[in-house]
Structure formats: C-alpha cells, structure tokens
Coordinates of N, CA and C in Angstrom, one line a residue:
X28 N 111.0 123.9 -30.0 CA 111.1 124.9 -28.9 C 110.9 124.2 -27.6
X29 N 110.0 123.3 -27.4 CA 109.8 122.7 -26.4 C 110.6 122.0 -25.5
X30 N 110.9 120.9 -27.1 CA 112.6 120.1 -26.5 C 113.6 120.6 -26.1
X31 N 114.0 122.0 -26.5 CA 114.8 123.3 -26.3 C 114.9 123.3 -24.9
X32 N 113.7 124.2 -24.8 CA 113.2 124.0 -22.9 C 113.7 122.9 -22.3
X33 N 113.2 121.9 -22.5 CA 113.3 121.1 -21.8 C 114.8 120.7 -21.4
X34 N 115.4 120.3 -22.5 CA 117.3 120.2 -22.5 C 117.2 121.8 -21.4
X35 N 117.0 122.9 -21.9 CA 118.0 123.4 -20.8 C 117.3 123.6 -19.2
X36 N 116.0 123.5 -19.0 CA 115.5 123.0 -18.0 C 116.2 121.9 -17.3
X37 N 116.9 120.3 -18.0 CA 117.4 119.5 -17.4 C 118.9 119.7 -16.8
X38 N 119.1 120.8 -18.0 CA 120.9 121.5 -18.0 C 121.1 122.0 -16.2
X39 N 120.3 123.0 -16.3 CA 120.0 123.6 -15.0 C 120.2 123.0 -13.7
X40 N 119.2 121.7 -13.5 CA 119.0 120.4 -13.2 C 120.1 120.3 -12.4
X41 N 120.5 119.7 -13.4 CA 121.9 119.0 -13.1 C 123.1 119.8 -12.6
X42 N 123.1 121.0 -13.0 CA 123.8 121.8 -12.4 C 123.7 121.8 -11.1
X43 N 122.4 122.5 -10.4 CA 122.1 122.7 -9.3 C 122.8 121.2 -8.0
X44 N 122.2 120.3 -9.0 CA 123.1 119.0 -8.1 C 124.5 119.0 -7.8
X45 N 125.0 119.7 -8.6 CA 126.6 119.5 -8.4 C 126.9 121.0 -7.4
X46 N 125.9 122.4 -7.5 CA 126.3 123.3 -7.1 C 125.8 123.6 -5.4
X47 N 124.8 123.1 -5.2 CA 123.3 123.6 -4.8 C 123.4 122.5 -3.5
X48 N 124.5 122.6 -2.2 CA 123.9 122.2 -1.3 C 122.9 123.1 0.1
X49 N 122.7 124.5 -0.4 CA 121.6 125.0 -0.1 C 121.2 125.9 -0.7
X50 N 120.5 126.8 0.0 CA 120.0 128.4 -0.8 C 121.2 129.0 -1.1
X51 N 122.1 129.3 0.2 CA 123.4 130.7 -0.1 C 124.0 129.6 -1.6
X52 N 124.3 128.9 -1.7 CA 125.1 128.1 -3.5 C 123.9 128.2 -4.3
X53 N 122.7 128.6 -4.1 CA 122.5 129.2 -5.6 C 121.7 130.2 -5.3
X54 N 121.3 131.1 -4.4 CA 121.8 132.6 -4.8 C 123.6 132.8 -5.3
X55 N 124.6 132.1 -4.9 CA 125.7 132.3 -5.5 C 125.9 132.3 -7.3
X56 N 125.1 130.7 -7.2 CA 125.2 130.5 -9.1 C 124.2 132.0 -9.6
X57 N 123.7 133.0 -9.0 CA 123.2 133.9 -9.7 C 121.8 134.0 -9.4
X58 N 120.9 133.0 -8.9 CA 119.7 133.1 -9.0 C 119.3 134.0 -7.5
X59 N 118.3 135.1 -7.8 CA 117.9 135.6 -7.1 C 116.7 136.1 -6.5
X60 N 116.1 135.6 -7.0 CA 114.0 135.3 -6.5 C 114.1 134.3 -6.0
X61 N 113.2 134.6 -4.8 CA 112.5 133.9 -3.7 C 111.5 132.8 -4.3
X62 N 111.7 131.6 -3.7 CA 110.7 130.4 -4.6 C 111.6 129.0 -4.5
X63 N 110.9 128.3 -4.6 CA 111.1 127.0 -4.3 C 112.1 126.4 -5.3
X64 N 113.1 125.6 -4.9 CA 114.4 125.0 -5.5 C 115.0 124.1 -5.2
X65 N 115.7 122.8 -6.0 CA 115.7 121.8 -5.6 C 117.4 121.9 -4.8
X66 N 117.6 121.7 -3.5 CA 119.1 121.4 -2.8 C 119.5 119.9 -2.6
X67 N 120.5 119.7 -2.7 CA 121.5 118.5 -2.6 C 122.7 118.3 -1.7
X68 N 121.9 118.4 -0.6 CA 123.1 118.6 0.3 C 123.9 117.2 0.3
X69 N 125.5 117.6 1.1 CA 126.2 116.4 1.1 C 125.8 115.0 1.1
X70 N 125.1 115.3 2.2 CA 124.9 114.2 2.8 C 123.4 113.1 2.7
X71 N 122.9 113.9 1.9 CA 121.8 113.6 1.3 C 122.0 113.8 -0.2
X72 N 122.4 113.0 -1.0 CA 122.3 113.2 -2.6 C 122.1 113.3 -3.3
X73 N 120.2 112.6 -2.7 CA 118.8 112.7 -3.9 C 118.6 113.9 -3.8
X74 N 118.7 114.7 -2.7 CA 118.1 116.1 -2.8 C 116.5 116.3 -2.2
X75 N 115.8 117.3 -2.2 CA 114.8 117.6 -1.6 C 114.5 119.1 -1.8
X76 N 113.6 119.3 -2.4 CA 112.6 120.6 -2.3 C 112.6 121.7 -1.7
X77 N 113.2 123.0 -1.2 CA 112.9 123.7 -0.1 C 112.4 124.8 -0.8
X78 N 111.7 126.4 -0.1 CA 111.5 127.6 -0.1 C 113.4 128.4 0.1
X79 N 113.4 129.0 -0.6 CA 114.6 129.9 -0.6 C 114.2 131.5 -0.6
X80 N 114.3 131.7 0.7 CA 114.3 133.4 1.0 C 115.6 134.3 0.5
X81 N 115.6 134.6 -0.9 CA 116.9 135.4 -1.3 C 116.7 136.7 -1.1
X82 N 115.9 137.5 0.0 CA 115.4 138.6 0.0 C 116.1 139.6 1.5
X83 N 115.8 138.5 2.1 CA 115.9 139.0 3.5 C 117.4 138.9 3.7
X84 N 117.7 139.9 4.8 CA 119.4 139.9 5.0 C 120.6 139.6 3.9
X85 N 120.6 140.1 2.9 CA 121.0 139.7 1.9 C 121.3 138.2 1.5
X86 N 119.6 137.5 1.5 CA 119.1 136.5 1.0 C 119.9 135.0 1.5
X87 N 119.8 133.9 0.5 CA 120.5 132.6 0.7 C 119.9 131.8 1.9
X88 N 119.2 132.1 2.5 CA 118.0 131.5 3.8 C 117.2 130.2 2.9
X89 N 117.4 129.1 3.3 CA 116.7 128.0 3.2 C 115.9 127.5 4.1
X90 N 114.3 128.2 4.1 CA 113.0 128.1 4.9 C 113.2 126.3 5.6
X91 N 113.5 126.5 6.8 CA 112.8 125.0 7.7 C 111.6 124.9 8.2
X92 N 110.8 126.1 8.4 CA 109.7 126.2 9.1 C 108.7 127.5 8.8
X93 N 107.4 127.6 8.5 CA 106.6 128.7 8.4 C 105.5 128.2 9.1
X94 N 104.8 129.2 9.4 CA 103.4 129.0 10.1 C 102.7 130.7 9.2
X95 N 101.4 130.6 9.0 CA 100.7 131.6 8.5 C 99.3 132.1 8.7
X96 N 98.9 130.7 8.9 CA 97.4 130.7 8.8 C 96.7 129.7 9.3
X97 N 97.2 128.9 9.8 CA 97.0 128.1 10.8 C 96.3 127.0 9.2
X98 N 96.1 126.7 8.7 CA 96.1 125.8 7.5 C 96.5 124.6 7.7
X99 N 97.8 124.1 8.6 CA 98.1 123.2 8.5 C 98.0 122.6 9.6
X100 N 97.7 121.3 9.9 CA 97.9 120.7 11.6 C 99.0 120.5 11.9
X101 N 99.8 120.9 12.7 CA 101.6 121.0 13.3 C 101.3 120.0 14.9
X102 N 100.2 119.8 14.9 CA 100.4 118.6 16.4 C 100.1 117.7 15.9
X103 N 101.3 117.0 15.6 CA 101.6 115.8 14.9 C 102.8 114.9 15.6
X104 N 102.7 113.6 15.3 CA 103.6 112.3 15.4 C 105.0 112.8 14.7
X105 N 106.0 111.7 15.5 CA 107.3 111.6 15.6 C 107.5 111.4 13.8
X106 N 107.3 110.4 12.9 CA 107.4 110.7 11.6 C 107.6 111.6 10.9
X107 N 106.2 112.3 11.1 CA 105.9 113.6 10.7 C 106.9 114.2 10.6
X108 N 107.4 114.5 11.8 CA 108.1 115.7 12.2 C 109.5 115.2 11.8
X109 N 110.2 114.0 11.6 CA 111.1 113.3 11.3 C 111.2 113.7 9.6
X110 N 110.2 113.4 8.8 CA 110.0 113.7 7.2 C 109.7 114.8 7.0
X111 N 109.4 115.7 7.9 CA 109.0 116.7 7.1 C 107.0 116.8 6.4
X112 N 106.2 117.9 6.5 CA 105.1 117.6 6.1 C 104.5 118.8 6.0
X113 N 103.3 119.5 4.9 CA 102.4 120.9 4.8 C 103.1 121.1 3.2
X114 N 103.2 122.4 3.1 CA 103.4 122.8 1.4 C 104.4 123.9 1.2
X115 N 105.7 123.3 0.7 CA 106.4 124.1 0.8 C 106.6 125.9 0.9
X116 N 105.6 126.2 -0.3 CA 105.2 127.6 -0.3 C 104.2 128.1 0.4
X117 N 103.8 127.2 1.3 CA 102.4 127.9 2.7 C 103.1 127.1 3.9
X118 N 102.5 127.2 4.8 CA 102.6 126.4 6.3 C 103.7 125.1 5.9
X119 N 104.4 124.7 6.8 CA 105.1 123.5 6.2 C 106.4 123.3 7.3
X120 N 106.9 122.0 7.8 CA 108.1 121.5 8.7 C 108.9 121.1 7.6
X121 N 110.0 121.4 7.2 CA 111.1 120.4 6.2 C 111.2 119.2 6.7
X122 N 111.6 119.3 8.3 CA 111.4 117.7 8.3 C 113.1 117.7 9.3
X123 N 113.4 117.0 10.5 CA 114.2 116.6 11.1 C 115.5 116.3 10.6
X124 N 115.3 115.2 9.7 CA 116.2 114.4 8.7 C 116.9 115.4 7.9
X125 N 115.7 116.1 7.5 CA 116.4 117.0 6.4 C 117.2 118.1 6.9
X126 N 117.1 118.6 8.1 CA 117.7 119.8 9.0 C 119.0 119.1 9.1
X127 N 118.4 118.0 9.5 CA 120.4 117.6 10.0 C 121.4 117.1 8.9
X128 N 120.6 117.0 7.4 CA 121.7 116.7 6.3 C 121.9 117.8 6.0
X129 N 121.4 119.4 6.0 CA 121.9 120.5 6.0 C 123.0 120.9 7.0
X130 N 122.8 121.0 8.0 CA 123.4 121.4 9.3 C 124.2 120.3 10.4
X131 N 124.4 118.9 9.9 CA 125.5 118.4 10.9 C 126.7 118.4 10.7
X132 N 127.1 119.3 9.8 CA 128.4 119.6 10.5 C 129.1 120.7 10.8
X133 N 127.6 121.4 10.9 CA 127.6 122.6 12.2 C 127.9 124.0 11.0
X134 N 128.6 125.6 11.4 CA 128.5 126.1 10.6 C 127.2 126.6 10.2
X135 N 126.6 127.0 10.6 CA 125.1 127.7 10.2 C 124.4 128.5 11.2
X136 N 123.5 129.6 10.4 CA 123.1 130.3 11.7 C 121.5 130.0 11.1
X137 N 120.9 131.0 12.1 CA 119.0 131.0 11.8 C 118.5 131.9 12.4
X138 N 117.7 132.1 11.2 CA 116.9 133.4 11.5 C 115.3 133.1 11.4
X139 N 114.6 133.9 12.9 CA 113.7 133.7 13.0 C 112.9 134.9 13.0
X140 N 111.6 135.5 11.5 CA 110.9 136.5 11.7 C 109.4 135.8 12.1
X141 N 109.0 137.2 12.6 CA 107.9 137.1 13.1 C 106.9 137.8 13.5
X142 N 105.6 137.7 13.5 CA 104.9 138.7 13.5 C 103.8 138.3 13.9
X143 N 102.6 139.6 14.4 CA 101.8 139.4 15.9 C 100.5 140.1 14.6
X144 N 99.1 139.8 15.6 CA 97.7 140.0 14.7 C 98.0 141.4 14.7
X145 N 99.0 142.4 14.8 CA 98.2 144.1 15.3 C 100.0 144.6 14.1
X146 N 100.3 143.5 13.1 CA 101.2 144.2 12.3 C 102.6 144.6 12.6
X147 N 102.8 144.1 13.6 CA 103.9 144.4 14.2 C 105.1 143.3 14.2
X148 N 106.4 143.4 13.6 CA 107.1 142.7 13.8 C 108.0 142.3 14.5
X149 N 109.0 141.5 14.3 CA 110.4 140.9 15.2 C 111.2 139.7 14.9
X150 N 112.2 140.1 15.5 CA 113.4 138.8 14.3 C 113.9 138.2 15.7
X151 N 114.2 137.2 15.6 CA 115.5 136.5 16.7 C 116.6 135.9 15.8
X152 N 118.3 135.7 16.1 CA 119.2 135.9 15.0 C 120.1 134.9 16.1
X153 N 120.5 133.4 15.9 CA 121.7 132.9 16.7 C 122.6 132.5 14.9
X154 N 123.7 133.2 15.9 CA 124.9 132.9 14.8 C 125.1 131.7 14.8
X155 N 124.7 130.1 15.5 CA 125.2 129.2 15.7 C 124.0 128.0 15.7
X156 N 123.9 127.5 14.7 CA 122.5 126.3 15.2 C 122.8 125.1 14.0
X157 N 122.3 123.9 15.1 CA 122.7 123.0 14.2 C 121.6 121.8 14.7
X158 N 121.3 120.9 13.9 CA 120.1 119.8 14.2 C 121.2 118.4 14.3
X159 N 121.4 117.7 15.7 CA 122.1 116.2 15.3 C 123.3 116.3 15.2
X160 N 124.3 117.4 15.2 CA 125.4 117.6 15.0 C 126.2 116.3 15.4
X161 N 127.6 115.5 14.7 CA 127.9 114.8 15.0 C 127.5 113.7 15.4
X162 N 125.9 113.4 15.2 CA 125.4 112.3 15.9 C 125.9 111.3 14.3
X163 N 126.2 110.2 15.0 CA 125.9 108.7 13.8 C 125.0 108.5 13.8
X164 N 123.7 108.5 14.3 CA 122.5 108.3 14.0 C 121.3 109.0 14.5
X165 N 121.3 110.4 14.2 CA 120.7 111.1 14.6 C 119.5 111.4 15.7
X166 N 118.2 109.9 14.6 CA 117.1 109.8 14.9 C 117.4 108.8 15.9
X167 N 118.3 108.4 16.6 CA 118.3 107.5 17.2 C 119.0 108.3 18.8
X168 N 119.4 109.4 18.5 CA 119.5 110.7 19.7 C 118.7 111.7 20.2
X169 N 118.1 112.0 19.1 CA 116.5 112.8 19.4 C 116.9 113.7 18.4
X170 N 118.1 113.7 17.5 CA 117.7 115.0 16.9 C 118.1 116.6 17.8
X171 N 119.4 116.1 18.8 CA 119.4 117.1 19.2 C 119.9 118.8 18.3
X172 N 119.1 119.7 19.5 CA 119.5 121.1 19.0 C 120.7 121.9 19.8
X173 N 121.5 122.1 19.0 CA 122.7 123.4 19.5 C 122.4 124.7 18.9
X174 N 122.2 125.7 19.7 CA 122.1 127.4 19.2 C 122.6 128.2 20.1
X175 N 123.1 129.0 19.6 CA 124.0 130.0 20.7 C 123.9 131.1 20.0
X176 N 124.5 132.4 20.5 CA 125.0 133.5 20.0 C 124.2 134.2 19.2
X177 N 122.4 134.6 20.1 CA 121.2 135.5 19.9 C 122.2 137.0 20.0
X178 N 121.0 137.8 19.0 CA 121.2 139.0 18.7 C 119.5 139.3 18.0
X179 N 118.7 140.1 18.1 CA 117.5 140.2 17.4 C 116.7 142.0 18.2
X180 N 115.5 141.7 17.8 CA 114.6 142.7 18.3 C 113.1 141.7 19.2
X181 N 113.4 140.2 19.2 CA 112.4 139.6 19.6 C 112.5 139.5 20.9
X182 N 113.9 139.2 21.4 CA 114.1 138.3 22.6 C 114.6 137.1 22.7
X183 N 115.4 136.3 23.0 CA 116.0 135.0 23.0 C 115.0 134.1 24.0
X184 N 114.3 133.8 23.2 CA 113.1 132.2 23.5 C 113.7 131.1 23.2
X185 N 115.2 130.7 22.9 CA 115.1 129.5 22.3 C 116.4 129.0 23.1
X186 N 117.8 130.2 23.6 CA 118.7 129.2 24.3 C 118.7 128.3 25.4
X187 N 117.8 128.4 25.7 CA 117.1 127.5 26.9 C 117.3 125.7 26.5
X188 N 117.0 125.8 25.0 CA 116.3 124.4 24.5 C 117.5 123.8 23.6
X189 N 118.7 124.7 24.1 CA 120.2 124.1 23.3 C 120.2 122.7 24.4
X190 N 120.7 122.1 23.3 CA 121.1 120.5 24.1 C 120.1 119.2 24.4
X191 N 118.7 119.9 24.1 CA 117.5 119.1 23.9 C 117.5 118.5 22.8
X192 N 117.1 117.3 23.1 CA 116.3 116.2 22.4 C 115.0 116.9 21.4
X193 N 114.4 116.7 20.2 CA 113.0 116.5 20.1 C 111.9 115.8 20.6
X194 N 110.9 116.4 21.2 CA 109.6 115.8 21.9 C 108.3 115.7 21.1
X195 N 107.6 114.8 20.6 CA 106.8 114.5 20.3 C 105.6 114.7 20.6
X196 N 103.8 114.6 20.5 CA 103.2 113.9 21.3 C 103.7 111.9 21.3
X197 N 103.9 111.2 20.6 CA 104.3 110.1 20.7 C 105.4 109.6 21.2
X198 N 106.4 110.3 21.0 CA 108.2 110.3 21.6 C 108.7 111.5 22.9
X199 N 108.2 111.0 23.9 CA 108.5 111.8 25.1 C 109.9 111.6 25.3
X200 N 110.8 113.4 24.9 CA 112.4 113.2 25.0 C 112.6 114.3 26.0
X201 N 112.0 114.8 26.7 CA 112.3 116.1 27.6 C 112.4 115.7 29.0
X202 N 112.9 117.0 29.7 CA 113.3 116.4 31.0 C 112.1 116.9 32.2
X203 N 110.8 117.1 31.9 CA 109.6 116.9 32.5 C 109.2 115.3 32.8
X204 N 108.4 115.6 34.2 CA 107.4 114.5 34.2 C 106.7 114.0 33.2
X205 N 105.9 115.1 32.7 CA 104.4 115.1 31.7 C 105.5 115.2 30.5
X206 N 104.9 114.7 29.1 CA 105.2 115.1 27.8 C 104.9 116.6 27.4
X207 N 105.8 117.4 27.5 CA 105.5 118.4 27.0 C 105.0 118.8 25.9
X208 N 105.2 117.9 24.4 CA 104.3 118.6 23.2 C 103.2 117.8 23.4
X209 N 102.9 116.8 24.2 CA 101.2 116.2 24.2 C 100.5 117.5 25.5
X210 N 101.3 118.3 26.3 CA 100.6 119.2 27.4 C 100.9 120.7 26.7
X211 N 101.4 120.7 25.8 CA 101.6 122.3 25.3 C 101.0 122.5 23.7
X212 N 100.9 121.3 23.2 CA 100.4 120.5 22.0 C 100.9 120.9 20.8
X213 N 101.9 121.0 21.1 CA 103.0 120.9 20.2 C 104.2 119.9 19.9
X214 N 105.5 120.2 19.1 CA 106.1 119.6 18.8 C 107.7 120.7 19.0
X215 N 108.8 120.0 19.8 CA 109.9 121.0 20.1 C 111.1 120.8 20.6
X216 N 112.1 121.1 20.6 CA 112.9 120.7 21.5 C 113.1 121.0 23.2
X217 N 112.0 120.5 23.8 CA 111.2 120.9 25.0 C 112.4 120.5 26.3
X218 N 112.5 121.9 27.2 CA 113.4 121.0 28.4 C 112.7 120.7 29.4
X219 N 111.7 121.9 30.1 CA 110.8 121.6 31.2 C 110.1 122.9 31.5
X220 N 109.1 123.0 30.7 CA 109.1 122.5 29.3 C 109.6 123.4 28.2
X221 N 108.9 125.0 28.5 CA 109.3 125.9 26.9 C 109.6 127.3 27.4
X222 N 110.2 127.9 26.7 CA 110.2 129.3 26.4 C 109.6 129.9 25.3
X223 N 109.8 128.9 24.2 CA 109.3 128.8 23.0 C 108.4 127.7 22.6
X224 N 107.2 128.0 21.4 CA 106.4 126.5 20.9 C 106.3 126.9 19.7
X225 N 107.0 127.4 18.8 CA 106.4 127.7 17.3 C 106.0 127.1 16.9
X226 N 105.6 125.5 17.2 CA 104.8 124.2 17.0 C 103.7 124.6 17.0
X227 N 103.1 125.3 18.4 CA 102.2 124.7 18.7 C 101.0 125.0 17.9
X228 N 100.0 125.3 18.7 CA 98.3 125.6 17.8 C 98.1 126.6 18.0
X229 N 97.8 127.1 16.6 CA 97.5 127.8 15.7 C 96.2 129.0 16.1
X230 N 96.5 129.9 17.7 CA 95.2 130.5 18.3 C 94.8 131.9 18.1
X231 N 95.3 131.8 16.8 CA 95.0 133.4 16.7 C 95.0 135.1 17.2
X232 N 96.2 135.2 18.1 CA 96.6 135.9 19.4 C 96.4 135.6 20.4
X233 N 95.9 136.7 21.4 CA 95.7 136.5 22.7 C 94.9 135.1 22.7
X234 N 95.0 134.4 23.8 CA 94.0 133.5 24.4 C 93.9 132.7 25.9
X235 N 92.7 132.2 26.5 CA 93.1 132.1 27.6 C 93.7 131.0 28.6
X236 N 93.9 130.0 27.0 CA 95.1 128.8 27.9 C 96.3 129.6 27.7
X237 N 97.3 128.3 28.5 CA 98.6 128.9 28.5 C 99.5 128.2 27.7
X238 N 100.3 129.2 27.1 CA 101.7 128.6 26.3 C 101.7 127.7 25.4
X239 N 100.5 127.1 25.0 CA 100.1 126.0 24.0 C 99.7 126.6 22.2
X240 N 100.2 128.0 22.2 CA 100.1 128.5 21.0 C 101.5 128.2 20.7
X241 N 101.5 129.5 19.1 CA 102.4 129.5 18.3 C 103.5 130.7 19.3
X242 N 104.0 130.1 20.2 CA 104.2 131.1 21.1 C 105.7 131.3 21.3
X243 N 106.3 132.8 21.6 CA 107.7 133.1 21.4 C 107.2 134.1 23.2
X244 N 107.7 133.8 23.9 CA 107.4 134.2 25.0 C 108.4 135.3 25.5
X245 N 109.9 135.8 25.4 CA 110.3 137.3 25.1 C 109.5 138.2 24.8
X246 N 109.2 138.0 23.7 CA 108.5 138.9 22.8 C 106.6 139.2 23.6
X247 N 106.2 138.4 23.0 CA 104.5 138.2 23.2 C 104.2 137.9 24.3
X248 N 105.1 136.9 25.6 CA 104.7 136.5 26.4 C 103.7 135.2 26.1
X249 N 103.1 134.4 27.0 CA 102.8 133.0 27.5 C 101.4 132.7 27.1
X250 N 100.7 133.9 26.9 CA 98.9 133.3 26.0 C 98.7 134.6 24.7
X251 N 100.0 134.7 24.2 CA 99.8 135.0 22.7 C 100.0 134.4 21.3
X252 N 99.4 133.7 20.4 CA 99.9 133.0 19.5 C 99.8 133.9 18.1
X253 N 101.3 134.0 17.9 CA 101.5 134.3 17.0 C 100.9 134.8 15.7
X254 N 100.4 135.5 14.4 CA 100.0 135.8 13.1 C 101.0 134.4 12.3
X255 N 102.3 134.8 12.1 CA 103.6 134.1 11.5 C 104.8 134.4 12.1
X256 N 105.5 132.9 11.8 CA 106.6 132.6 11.9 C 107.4 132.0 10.5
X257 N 108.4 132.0 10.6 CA 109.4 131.8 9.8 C 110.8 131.2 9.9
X258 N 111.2 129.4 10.2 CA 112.3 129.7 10.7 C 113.7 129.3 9.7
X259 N 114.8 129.8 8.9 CA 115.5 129.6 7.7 C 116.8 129.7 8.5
X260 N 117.7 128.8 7.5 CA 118.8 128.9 7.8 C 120.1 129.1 6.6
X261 N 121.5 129.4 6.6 CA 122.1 129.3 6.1 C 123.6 129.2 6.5
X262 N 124.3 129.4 5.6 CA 126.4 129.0 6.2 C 126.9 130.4 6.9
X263 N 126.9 130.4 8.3 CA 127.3 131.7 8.9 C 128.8 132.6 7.7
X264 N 127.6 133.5 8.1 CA 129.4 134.5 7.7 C 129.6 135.2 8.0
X265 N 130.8 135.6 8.0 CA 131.8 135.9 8.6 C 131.9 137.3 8.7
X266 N 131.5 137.9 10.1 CA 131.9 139.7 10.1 C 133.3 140.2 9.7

C-alpha cells in the first residue's frame, strides 16, 4: 500500500511539472484547496514551492507575499529578497527571481488583501503587474515593477512605484538622496520614497514614527502598520 502511494504520489509529481506553471493550471487540473504546491514555471524548470489561494476570487492566486504576525524579519539584504525567505504557509517573500520567472512575460494581475488590528478589511486589484518584464538579466536592472489598471476598496498605494527599480537596505535603487528601505526600514520598489511599504516593520497599528510600518497609506494613512497583508498573483482574465 505504501509503494502504491508513493507511485501515485510521484504520478502526480510529474504531472504537475508538465501542467503546473502556476496556481490558475492547477486549480485547472482540478485541485481545489488552498495549500502549498509545487509550480514550474517556463522559465524556471526545477520549479519551486508556493502557497496557492484557490479560495478567493474564484481562486488560482499564487501567494508572493504575506505578513501576519510580525514572526518574521522582512528588513533584510539584497539576496534575501532576490531568493526569497520565511515559511511558505506563515510570513514569507517568494523571492524576486521567482516573481519574474512567473511574470516576465507580462500577462498577470495581483491582488492585494488586507487588514487593520480593529477587523476591518480591504483589497487593492491592478489588472496589470509584472516583476523584470523583458529584462535579459533581470537582477542586473533592479527587478523592475510595472502595475497599472487599480480597482479595489483600499485605495491605490502602489502606481506611484510602476517603473522602479528594487531598493534594499544594501542596494540603493531609488530616486532619493537617502536609501529609502534603510530610512523607512524596509524593502520596495521605492521612488522618493513610498506610498506603500508592505516591507516594512512589523508595528502593530498605530505608532508614532512615520511610514516605516507595514504601511498601505490610501487606506490607513502614514503611522499605521498593518494586522496582514497578502500579496498573490495570477494570468489576467478576460472580462
């Protein structure tokens, strides 16, 4: 019975490689619980680990980003944030690299939920986002971000930062004097510097520095950090 398992455990496997270059291709093969599953995108062949949200908006969302509980340290080096780092199913960055073997060659939207210490929620929705698009060498351009075409109940925090670079504390890519994620202590596609920091630290609502939280500034405004965030993507479709 074991070896049973196991053959069709590996059956599976191998399926998913040939089907499975994100969440929406296997919510398609059928699968439809939320939980962690291996994708194989094009352009990456080995594949890599994500959270799959088949719940929300009629599902196929492949988690790039959560914050929860402040658990994990997110003011972190260029690598880091390059590889990806935290626990898939808690706090966790997929990782730079991995965003743009999903999404360079454009085609994808992202949805961002979210929610404040007093229970209250809010989504931001761009039909258009993509990590590196067209770059030959991604990490060697910063990783730029393209997003356009917001729709939500949050407020649009983030078209500001279409066309940015990634900023580090170690790799200063923004068009400030100061390093923005070493002065906001975070990590972002920062211009001068944020509207947004879903990066940053982890301060448990209100507080009395500024903008250096988990912060969506439409919504909450500039010294509130966030309960959770969430940020997932998938293959736009088509109204």
């Amino acid at each position: 019975m074991k070896a049973l398992s196991f053959i069709i455990f590996c059956f599976i496997d191998l399926l998913f490689h040939f089907v499975s270059g994100d969440c929406s291709d296997i919510l398609k093969s059928g699968v439809s619980e939320d939980g962690v599953y291996s994708v194989f995108p094009t352009h990456d062949p080995n594949g890599f680990m994500v959270y799959c949200d088949m719940s929300t908006d009629g599902g196929g969302w492949t988690v790039i980003q959560r914050r929860e509980d402040g658990s994990v340290n997110f003011f972190r080096g260029w690598e880091a944030y390059r590889d990806g780092f935290g626990t898939t199913t808690g706090e966790h960055w997929l990782g730079l690299q991995r965003i743009y073997s999903l999404t360079r060659s454009g085609g994808f939207e992202l949805r961002i939920d979210m929610a404040d210490f007093d229970n209250a929620t809010a989504f931001a929705h761009y039909s258009e986002f993509s990590v590196g698009r067209d770059s030959v060498n991604p990490e060697e351009d910063g990783y730029p971000l393209t997003v356009d075409g917001y729709s939500g109940t949050a407020g649009d925090s983030l078209l500001k930062h279409s066309g940015m670079r990634f900023t580090t504390k170690d790799r200063d890519q923004d068009q400030s004097e100061n390093n923005c994620a070493a002065y906001y202590q975070g990590a972002w596609w920062y211009r001068n510097c944020h509207t947004s920091n879903l990066n940053g630290q982890y301060l448990r609502g209100g507080h009395a520095s500024y903008a250096d939280g988990v912060e969506w500034s439409s919504w909450t405004g500039w010294q509130y950090s966030l309960q959770s965030t969430e940020m997932k993507i998938r293959p736009r479709r088509e109204s």
